[in-house]
Short mmCIF file of C-alpha atoms and ligand atoms in Angstrom, two decimals:
data_model
loop_
_atom_site.label_atom_id
_atom_site.label_comp_id
_atom_site.label_asym_id
_atom_site.label_seq_id
_atom_site.Cartn_x
_atom_site.Cartn_y
_atom_site.Cartn_z
CA MET A 1 -70.09 -66.64 -104.89
CA ALA A 2 -73.98 -66.27 -105.12
CA ASP A 3 -75.61 -66.74 -108.07
CA SER A 4 -77.18 -63.91 -108.07
CA CYS A 5 -74.20 -60.97 -108.21
CA SER A 6 -74.90 -58.13 -110.74
CA ASP A 7 -71.92 -59.41 -112.94
CA CYS A 8 -73.98 -62.64 -113.41
CA GLU A 9 -76.72 -61.62 -113.86
CA ARG A 10 -74.93 -59.49 -116.71
CA ILE A 11 -72.93 -62.12 -118.26
CA GLU A 12 -76.53 -64.28 -118.20
CA LEU A 13 -78.41 -61.22 -120.14
CA ILE A 14 -75.26 -61.45 -122.22
CA LYS A 15 -75.78 -65.31 -123.27
CA LYS A 16 -79.05 -64.93 -123.91
CA GLN A 17 -78.48 -62.17 -126.53
CA LYS A 18 -80.26 -59.62 -124.26
CA ALA A 19 -77.70 -56.95 -122.82
CA PRO A 20 -77.44 -53.91 -124.83
CA TYR A 21 -74.01 -53.18 -123.94
CA PHE A 22 -72.46 -56.20 -124.74
CA VAL A 23 -69.52 -55.58 -126.41
CA ARG A 24 -67.26 -58.43 -126.84
CA GLU A 25 -65.99 -62.05 -125.02
CA SER A 26 -63.20 -62.75 -124.18
CA LYS A 27 -61.25 -66.55 -122.71
CA THR A 28 -62.05 -64.82 -119.55
CA GLY A 29 -64.45 -61.80 -119.40
CA TYR A 30 -66.65 -60.09 -121.19
CA VAL A 31 -66.46 -56.18 -122.38
CA VAL A 32 -69.65 -54.07 -121.29
CA ILE A 33 -70.27 -50.45 -121.56
CA GLY A 34 -71.56 -48.73 -118.46
CA ASP A 35 -74.96 -48.24 -117.53
CA ASN A 36 -74.55 -44.47 -117.71
CA GLN A 37 -71.50 -42.76 -119.36
CA ARG A 38 -71.15 -39.94 -116.38
CA ILE A 39 -67.56 -41.17 -117.01
CA LYS A 40 -66.67 -40.58 -120.88
CA ARG A 41 -65.83 -44.75 -122.25
CA HIS A 42 -66.82 -46.05 -118.57
CA SER A 43 -66.63 -49.71 -119.50
CA LEU A 44 -66.64 -52.59 -117.33
CA PHE A 45 -64.69 -56.25 -118.25
CA LEU A 46 -66.30 -58.71 -116.63
CA CYS A 47 -64.77 -61.97 -115.21
CA LYS A 48 -66.05 -65.08 -116.22
CA GLN A 49 -65.39 -66.40 -113.15
CA CYS A 50 -67.25 -65.32 -109.96
CA VAL A 51 -64.99 -64.09 -107.16
CA SER A 52 -64.65 -61.49 -104.64
CA GLU A 53 -61.16 -60.92 -104.84
CA LEU A 54 -58.58 -61.25 -107.75
CA HIS A 55 -56.59 -63.40 -105.71
CA LEU A 56 -58.99 -66.14 -105.02
CA LEU A 57 -58.89 -66.85 -109.08
CA ALA A 58 -56.17 -69.23 -109.94
CA PRO A 59 -53.15 -67.63 -111.13
CA GLU A 60 -52.55 -68.98 -114.65
CA PHE A 61 -56.59 -68.13 -114.81
CA ARG A 62 -56.09 -64.74 -113.20
CA TYR A 63 -53.11 -63.53 -114.98
CA GLY A 64 -55.00 -63.98 -118.53
CA PHE A 65 -57.40 -62.15 -117.11
CA LEU A 66 -55.92 -59.14 -116.56
CA THR A 67 -53.50 -58.83 -119.64
CA GLU A 68 -56.92 -59.19 -121.35
CA MET A 69 -58.49 -56.78 -118.87
CA SER A 70 -54.91 -54.14 -120.03
CA ILE A 71 -55.85 -55.12 -123.73
CA ALA A 72 -59.90 -54.19 -123.17
CA ALA A 73 -58.96 -51.04 -121.54
CA GLU A 74 -56.64 -49.88 -124.25
CA ALA A 75 -59.16 -50.64 -126.87
CA VAL A 76 -61.96 -48.54 -125.02
CA TYR A 77 -59.20 -45.67 -124.24
CA LYS A 78 -58.66 -46.01 -128.36
CA SER A 79 -61.90 -45.73 -129.28
CA VAL A 80 -62.82 -42.52 -129.13
ZN1 ZN B 101 -71.50 -63.59 -109.97
#
């Protein structure tokens, strides 16, 4: 995937500690609060591997990513 996708750019900002809405890193991704909150609690779970489709992730990584995504979603849900 191209180096310059918006998720990769945001991950680079996180690594440089310049991402104001960064929440937490996990094994497979990064939780960030959405730039706008038109939808209450809008947040993103950015994958550490840049692919355009979930099925392009290796199965073991994909299952870990999806599990962590559901944990992040539950945490966001319970946060308010
Ligand atoms: Zn990317």
